[in-house]
mmCIF file of C-alpha atoms (C1' of nucleotides) in Angstrom:
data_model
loop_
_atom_site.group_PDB
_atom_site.id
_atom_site.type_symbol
_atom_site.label_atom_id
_atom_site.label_comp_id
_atom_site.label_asym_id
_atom_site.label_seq_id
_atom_site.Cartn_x
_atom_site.Cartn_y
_atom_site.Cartn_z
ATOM 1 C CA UNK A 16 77.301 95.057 121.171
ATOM 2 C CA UNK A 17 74.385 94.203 123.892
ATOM 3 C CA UNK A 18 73.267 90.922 125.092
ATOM 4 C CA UNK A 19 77.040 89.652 126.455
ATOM 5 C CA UNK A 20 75.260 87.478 128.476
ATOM 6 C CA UNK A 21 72.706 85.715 125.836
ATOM 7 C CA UNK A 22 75.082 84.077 123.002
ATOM 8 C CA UNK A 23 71.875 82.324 121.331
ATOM 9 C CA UNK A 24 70.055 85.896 121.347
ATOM 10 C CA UNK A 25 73.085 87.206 119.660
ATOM 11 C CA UNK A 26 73.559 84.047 116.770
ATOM 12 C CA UNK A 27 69.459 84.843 116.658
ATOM 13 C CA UNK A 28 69.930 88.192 115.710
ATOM 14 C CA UNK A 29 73.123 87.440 113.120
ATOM 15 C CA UNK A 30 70.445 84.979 111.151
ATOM 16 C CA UNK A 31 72.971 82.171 111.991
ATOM 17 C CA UNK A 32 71.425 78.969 113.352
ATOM 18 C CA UNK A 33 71.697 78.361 117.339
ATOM 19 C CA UNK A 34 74.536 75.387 117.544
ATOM 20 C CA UNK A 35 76.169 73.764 120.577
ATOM 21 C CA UNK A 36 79.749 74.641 118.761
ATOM 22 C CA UNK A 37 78.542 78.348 117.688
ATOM 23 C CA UNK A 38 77.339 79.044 121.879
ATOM 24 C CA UNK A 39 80.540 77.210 123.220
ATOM 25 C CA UNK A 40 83.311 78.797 120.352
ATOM 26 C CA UNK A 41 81.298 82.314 121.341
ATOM 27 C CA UNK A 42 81.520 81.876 125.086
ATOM 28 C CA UNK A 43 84.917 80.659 124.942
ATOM 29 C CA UNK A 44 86.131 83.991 122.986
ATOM 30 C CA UNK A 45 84.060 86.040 125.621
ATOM 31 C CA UNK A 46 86.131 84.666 128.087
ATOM 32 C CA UNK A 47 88.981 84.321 126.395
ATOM 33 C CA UNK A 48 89.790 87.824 124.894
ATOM 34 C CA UNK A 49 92.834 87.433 122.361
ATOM 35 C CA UNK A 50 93.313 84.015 122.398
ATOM 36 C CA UNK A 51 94.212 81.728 119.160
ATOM 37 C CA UNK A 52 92.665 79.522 117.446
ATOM 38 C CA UNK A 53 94.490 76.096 119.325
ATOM 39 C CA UNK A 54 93.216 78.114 123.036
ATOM 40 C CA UNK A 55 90.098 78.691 121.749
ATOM 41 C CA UNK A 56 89.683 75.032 120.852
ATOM 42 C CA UNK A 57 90.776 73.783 124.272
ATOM 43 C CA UNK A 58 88.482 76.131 125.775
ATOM 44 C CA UNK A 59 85.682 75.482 123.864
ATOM 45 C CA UNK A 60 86.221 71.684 124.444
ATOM 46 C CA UNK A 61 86.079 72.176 128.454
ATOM 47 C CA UNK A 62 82.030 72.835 127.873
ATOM 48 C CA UNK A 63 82.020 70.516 124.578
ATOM 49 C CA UNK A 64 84.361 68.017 125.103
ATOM 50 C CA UNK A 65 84.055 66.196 121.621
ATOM 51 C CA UNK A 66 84.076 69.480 119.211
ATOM 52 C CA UNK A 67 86.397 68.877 116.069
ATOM 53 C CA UNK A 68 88.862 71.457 115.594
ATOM 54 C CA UNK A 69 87.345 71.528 111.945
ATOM 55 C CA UNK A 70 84.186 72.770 113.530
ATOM 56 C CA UNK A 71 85.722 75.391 115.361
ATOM 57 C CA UNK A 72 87.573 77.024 112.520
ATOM 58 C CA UNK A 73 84.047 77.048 110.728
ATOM 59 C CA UNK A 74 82.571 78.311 113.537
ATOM 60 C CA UNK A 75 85.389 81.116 113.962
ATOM 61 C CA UNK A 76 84.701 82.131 110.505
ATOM 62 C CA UNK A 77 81.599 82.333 110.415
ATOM 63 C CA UNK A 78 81.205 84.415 113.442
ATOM 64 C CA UNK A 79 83.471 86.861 112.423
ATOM 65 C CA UNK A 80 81.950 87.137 109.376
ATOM 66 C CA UNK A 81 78.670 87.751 110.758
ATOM 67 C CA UNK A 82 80.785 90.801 113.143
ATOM 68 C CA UNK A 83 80.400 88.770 115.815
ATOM 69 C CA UNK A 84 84.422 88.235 116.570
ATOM 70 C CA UNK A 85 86.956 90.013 115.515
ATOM 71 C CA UNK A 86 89.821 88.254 114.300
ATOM 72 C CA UNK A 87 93.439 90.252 114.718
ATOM 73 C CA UNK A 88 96.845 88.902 113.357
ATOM 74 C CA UNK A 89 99.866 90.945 114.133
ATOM 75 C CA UNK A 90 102.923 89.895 112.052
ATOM 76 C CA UNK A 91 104.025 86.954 113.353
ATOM 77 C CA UNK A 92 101.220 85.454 114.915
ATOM 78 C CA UNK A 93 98.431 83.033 114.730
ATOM 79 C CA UNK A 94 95.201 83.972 114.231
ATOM 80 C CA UNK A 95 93.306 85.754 117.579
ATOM 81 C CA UNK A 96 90.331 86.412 117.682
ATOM 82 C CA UNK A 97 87.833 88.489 120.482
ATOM 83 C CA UNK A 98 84.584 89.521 120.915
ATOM 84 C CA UNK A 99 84.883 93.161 121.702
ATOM 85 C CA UNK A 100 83.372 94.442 118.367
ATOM 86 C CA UNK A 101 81.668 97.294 117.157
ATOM 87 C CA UNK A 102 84.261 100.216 118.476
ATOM 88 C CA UNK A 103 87.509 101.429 117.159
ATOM 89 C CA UNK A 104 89.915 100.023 119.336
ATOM 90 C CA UNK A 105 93.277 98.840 118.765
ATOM 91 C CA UNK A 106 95.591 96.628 120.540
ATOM 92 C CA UNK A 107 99.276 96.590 122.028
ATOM 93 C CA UNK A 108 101.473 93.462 121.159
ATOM 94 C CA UNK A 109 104.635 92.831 123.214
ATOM 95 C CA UNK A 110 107.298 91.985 120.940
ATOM 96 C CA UNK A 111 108.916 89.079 123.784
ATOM 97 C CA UNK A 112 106.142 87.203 124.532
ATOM 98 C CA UNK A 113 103.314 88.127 122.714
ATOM 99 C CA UNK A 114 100.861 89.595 124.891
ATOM 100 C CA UNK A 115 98.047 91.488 123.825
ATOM 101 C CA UNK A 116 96.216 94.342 124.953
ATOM 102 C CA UNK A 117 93.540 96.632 124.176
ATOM 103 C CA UNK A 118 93.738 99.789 123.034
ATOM 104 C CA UNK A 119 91.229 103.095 122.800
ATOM 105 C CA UNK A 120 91.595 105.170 120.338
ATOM 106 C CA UNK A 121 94.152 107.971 121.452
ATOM 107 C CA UNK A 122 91.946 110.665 119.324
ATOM 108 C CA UNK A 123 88.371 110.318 119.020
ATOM 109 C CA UNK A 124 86.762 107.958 117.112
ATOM 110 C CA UNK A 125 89.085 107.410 114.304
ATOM 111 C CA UNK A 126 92.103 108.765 114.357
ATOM 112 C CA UNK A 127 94.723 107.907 111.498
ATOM 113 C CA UNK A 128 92.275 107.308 109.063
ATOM 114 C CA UNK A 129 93.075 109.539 106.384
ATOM 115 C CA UNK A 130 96.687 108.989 105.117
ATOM 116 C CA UNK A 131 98.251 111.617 103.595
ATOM 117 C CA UNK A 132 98.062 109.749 100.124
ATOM 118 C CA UNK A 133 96.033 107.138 100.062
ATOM 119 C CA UNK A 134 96.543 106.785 96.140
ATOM 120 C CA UNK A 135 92.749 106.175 95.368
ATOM 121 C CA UNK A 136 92.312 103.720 97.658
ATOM 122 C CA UNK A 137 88.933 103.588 99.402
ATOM 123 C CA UNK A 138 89.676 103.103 102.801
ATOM 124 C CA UNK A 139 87.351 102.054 105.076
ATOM 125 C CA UNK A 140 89.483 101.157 108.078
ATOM 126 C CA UNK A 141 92.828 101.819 109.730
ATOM 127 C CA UNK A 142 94.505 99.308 111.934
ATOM 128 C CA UNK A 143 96.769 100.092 114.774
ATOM 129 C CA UNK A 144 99.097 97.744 116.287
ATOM 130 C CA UNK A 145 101.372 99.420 118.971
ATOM 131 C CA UNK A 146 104.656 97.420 119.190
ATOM 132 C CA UNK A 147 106.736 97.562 122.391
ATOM 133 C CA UNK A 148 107.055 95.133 125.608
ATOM 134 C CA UNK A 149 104.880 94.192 128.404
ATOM 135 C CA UNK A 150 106.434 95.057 131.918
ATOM 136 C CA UNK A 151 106.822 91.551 132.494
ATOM 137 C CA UNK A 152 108.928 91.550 129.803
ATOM 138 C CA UNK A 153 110.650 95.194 129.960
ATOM 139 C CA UNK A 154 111.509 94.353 133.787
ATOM 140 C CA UNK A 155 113.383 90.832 132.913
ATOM 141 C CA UNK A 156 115.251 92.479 129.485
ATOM 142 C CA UNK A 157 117.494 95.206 131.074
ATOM 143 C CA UNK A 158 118.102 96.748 127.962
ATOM 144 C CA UNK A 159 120.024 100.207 128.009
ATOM 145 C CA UNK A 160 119.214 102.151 125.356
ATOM 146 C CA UNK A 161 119.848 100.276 122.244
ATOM 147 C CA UNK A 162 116.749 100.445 120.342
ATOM 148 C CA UNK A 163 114.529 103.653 119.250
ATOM 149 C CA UNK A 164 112.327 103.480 116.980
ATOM 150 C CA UNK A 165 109.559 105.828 115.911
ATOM 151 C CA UNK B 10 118.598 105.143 103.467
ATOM 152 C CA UNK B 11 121.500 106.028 101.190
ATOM 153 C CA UNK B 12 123.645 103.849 98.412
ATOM 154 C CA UNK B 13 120.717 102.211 96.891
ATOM 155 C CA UNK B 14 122.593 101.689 93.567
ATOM 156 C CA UNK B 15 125.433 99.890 95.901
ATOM 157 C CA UNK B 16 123.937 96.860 97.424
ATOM 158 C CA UNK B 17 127.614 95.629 98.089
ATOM 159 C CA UNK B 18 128.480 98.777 100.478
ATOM 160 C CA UNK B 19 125.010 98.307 101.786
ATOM 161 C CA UNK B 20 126.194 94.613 103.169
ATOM 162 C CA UNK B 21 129.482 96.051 104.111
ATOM 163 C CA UNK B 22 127.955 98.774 106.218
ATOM 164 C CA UNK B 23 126.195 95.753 108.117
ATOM 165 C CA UNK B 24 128.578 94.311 108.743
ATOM 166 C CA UNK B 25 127.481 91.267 106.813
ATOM 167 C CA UNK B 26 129.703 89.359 104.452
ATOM 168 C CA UNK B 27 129.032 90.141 100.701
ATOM 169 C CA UNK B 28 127.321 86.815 98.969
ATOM 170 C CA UNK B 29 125.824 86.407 95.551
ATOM 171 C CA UNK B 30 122.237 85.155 97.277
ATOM 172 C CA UNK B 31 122.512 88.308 99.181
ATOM 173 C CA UNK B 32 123.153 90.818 96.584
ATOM 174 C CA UNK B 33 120.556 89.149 94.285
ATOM 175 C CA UNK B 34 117.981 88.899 96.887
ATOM 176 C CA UNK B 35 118.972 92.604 97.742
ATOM 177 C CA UNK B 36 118.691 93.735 94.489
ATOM 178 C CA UNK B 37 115.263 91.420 93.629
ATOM 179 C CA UNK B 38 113.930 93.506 96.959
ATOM 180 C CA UNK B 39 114.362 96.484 95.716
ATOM 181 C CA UNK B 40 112.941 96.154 92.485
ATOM 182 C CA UNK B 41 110.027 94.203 94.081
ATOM 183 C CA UNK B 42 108.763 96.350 96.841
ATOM 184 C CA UNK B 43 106.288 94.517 98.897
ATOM 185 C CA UNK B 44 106.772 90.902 97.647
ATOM 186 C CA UNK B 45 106.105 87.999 99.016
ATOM 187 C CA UNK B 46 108.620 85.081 99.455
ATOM 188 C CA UNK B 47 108.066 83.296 97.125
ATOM 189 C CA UNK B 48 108.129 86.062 94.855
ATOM 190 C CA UNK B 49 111.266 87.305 95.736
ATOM 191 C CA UNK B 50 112.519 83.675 94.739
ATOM 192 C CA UNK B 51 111.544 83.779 91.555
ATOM 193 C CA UNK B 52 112.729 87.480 91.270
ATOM 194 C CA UNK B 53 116.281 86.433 93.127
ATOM 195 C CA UNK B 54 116.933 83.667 90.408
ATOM 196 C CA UNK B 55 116.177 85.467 87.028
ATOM 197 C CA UNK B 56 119.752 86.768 88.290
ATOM 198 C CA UNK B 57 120.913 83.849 89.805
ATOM 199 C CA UNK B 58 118.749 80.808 88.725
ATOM 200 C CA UNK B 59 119.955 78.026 91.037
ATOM 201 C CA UNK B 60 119.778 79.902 94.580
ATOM 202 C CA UNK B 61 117.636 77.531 96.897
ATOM 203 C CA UNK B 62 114.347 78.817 98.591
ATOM 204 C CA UNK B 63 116.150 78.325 102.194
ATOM 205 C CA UNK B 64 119.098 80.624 101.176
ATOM 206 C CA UNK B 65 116.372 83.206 100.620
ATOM 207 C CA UNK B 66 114.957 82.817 103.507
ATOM 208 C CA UNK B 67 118.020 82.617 105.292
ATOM 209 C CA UNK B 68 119.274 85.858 103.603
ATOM 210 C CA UNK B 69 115.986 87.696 104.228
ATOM 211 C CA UNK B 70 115.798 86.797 107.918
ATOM 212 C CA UNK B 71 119.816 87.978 108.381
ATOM 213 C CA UNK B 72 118.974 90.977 106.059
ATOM 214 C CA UNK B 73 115.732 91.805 108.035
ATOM 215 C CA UNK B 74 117.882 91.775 111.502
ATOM 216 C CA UNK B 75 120.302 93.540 110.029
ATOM 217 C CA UNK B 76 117.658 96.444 109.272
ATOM 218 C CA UNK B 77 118.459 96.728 104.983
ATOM 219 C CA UNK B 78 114.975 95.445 104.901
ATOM 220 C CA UNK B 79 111.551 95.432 106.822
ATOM 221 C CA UNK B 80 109.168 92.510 106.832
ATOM 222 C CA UNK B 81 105.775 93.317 106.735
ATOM 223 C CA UNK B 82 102.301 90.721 107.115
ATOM 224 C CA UNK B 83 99.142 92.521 107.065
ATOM 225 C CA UNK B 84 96.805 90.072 108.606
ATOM 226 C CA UNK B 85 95.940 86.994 106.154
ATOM 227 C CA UNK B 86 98.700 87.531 104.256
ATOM 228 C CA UNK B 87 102.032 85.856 103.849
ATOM 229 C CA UNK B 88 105.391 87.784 104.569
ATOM 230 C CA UNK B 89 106.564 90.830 102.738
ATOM 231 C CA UNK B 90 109.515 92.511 102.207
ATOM 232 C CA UNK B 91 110.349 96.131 101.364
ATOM 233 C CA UNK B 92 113.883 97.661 101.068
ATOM 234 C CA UNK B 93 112.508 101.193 102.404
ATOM 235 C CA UNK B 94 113.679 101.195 105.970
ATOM 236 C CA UNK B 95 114.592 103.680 108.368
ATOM 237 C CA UNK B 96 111.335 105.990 108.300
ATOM 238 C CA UNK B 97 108.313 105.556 109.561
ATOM 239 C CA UNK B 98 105.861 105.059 106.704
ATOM 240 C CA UNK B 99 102.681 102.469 106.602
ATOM 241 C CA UNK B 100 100.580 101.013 104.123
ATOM 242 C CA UNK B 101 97.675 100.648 102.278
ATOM 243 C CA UNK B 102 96.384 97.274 101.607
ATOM 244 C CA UNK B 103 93.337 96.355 99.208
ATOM 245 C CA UNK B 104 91.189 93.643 100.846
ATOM 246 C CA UNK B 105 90.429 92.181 97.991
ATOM 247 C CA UNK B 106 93.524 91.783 95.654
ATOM 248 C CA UNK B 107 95.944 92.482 98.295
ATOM 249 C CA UNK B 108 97.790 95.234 96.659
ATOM 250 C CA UNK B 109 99.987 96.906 98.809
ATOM 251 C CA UNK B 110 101.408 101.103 98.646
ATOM 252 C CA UNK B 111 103.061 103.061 101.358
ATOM 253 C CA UNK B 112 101.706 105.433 102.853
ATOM 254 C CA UNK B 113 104.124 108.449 104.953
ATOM 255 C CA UNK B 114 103.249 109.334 108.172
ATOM 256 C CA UNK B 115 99.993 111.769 108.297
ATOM 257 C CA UNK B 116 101.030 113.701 110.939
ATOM 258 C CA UNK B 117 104.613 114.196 111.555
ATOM 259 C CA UNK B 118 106.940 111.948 112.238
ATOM 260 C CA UNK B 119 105.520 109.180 114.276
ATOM 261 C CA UNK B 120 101.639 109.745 114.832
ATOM 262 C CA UNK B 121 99.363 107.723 116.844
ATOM 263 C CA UNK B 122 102.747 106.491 118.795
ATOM 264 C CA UNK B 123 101.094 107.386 122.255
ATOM 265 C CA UNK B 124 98.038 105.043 123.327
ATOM 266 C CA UNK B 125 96.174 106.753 125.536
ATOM 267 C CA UNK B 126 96.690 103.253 127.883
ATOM 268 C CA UNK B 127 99.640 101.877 127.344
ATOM 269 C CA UNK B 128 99.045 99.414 129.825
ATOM 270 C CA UNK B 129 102.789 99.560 131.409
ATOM 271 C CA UNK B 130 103.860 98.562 127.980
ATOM 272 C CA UNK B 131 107.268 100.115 126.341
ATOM 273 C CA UNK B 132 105.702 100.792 123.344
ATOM 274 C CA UNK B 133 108.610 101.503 120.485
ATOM 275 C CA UNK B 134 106.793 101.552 117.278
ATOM 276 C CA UNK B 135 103.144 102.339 116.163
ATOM 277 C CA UNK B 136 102.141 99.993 113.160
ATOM 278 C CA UNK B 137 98.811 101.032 110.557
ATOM 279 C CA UNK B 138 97.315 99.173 108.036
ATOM 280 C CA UNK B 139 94.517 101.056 105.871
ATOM 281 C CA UNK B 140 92.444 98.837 104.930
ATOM 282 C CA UNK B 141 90.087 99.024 101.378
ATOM 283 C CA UNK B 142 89.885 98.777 97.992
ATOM 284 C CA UNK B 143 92.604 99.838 95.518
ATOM 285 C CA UNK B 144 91.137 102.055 92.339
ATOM 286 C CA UNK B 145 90.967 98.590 90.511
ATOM 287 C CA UNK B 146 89.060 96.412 92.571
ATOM 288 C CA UNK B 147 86.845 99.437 93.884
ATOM 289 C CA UNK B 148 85.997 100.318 90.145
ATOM 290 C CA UNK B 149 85.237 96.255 89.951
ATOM 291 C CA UNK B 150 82.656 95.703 92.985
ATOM 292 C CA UNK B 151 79.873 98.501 92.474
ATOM 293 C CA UNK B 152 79.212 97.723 96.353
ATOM 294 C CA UNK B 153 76.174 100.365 97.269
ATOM 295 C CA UNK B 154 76.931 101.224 101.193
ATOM 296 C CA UNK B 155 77.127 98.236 103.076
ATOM 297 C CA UNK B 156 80.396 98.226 104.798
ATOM 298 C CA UNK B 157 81.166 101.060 106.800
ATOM 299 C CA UNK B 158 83.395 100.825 109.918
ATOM 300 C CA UNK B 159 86.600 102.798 111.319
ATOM 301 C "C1'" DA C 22 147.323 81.291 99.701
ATOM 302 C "C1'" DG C 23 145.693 79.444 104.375
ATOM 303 C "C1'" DT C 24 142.242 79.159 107.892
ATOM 304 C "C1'" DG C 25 138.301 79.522 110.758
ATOM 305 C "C1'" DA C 26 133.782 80.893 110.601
ATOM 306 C "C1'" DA C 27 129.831 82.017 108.260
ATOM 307 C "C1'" DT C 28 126.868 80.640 104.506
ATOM 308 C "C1'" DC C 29 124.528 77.599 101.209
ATOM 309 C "C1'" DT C 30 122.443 73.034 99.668
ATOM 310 C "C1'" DT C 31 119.588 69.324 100.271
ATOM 311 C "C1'" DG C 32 115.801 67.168 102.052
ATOM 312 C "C1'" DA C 33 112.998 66.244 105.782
ATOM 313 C "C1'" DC C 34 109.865 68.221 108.951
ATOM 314 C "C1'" DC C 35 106.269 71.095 111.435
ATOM 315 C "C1'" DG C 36 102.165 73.608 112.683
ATOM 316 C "C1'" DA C 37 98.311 76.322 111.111
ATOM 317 C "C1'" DT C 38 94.778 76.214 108.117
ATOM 318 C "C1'" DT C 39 91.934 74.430 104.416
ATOM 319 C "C1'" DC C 40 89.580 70.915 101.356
ATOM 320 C "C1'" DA C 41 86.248 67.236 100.575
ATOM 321 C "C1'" DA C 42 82.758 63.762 101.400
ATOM 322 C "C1'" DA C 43 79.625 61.729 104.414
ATOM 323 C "C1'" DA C 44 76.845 61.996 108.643
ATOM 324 C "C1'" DT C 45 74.227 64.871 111.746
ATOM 325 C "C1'" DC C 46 71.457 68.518 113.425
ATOM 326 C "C1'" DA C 47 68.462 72.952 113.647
ATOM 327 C "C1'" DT C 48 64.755 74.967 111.675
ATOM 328 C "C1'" DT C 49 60.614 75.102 108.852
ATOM 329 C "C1'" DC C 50 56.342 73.470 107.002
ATOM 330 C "C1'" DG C 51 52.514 70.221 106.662
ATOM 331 C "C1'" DC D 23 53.998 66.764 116.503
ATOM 332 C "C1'" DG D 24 56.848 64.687 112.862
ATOM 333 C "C1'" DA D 25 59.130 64.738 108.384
ATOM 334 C "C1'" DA D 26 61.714 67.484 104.878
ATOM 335 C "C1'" DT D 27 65.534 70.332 103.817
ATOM 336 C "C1'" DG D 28 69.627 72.439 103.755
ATOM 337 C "C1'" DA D 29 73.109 74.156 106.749
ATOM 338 C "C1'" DT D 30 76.472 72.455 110.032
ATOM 339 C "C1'" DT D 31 79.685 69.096 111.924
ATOM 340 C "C1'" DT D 32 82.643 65.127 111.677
ATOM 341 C "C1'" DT D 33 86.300 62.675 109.860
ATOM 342 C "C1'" DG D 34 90.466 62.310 107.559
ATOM 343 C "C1'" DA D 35 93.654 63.946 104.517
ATOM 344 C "C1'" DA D 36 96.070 67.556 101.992
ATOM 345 C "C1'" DT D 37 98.263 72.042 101.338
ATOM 346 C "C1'" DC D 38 101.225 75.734 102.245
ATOM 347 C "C1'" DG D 39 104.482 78.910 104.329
ATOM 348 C "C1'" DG D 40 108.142 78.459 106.879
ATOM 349 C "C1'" DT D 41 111.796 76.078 109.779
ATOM 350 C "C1'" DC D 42 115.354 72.544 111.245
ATOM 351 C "C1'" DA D 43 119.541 69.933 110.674
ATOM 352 C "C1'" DA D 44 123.859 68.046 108.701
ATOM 353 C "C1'" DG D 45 127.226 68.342 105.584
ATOM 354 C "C1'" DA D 46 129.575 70.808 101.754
ATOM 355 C "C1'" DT D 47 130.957 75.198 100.140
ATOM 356 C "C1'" DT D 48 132.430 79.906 100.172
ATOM 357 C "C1'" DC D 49 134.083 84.103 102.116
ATOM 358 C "C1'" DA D 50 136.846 87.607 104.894
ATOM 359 C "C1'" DC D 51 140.944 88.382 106.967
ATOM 360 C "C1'" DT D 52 145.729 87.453 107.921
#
DNA sequence: AGTGAATCTTGACCGATTCAAAATCATTCG
DNA sequence: CGAATGATTTTGAATCGGTCAAGATTCACT
């Protein structure tokens, strides 16, 4: 997770080939922590204006293949991706407008990742998303008490 | 959740007017835990052959609000539907067939529920996804050591 | 049984993502 | 340095899950 500020030295070291769309898609997530795909195209189109939006879903796959993005989904969105990879850390999603935020583990490196029956599965990773609202969103829903979930 | 073998009283209790689409779709639900749409369609009209695919969506959405069932998307996946509501259980999804099997709470009732930064969020609910490989597809891909990350 | 309101049918529509073929570019080797 | 090579990008269209809208139907309650 070194280098933030050298995107070719990181596509170097991922044995992917150093492209205009790979170093603008890269710096665009960097600065663009949880965006979607359709932000990440506008973004990356401010630096390299003609960029298909073909390219950048290539691009955006290939990256995250390589570990260089991470691409997170909660139910009922797009696809977001960032470029904070490499720790455990999960992610907060308000449930009104969709914000997103990160997340440290609550208990140390990996907490939650042994079910109590996992029923031979060989799990490898364990996903948190917290669900709840922003307090943008909390202070303009004056909600009493109606929902409790746990 | 009680009254599983009375889908009508189930409706009733929700206040929700007692249909054929939504006792089939009920049932097909129940039967089907963890299907996807489309396969809840299919399921739906071995017991009522000419329901359209909006009705079942319509009747999952109203269904879903109305709490009788929970939708669930792990990331990359299409909508799911399970009729076990009311706790607070997870899943385990296979990232290679997709197979999906709940999971109960680890530790208590609702573990992980307090990020250690909430970020001023409300958070209500704490959502995991296990990721791996069901006994199938692990038994299938004699993969050495390669991936390792949690 | 009558009535209003909710539900279902039909068919078009949308946005996110993927597919496919041809053109271009980054890297390697002479 | 310049050409060869194969990956990458462009271009354009297609797919797929899901939604929207208008009218016909069905249901719960009186």
């Amino acid at each position: 997770m070194a280098l933030d500020s050298d995107p070719t030295e990181l596509l170097r070291e991922a044995a992917l080939r150093v492209t205009r769309p790979r170093l603008a898609v890269l710096t665009a997530v960097h600065s663009h922590p949880h965006a979607d795909t359709d932000a990440i195209i506008r973004a990356t189109r401010e630096e390299l204006p003609d960029v298909s939006h073909q390219a950048v879903y290539d691009v955006l796959r290939a990256l995250t293949d390589a570990g260089l993005l991470r691409r997170i989904q909660p139910a009922g969105s797009v696809a977001r991706y960032e470029a904070r990879v490499g720790d455990n850390h999960h992610h907060v999603v308000c449930r009104s407008c969709g914000a997103i935020e990160d997340v440290d583990c609550a208990v140390g490196a990996a907490p939650c990742l042994h079910p109590s029956d996992q029923h031979g599965f060989a799990v490898d990773e364990a996903e948190v998303v917290y669900w709840g609202l922003c307090p943008a969103c909390s202070a303009a829903s004056p909600e009493p008490a109606t929902t409790s979930r746990g």
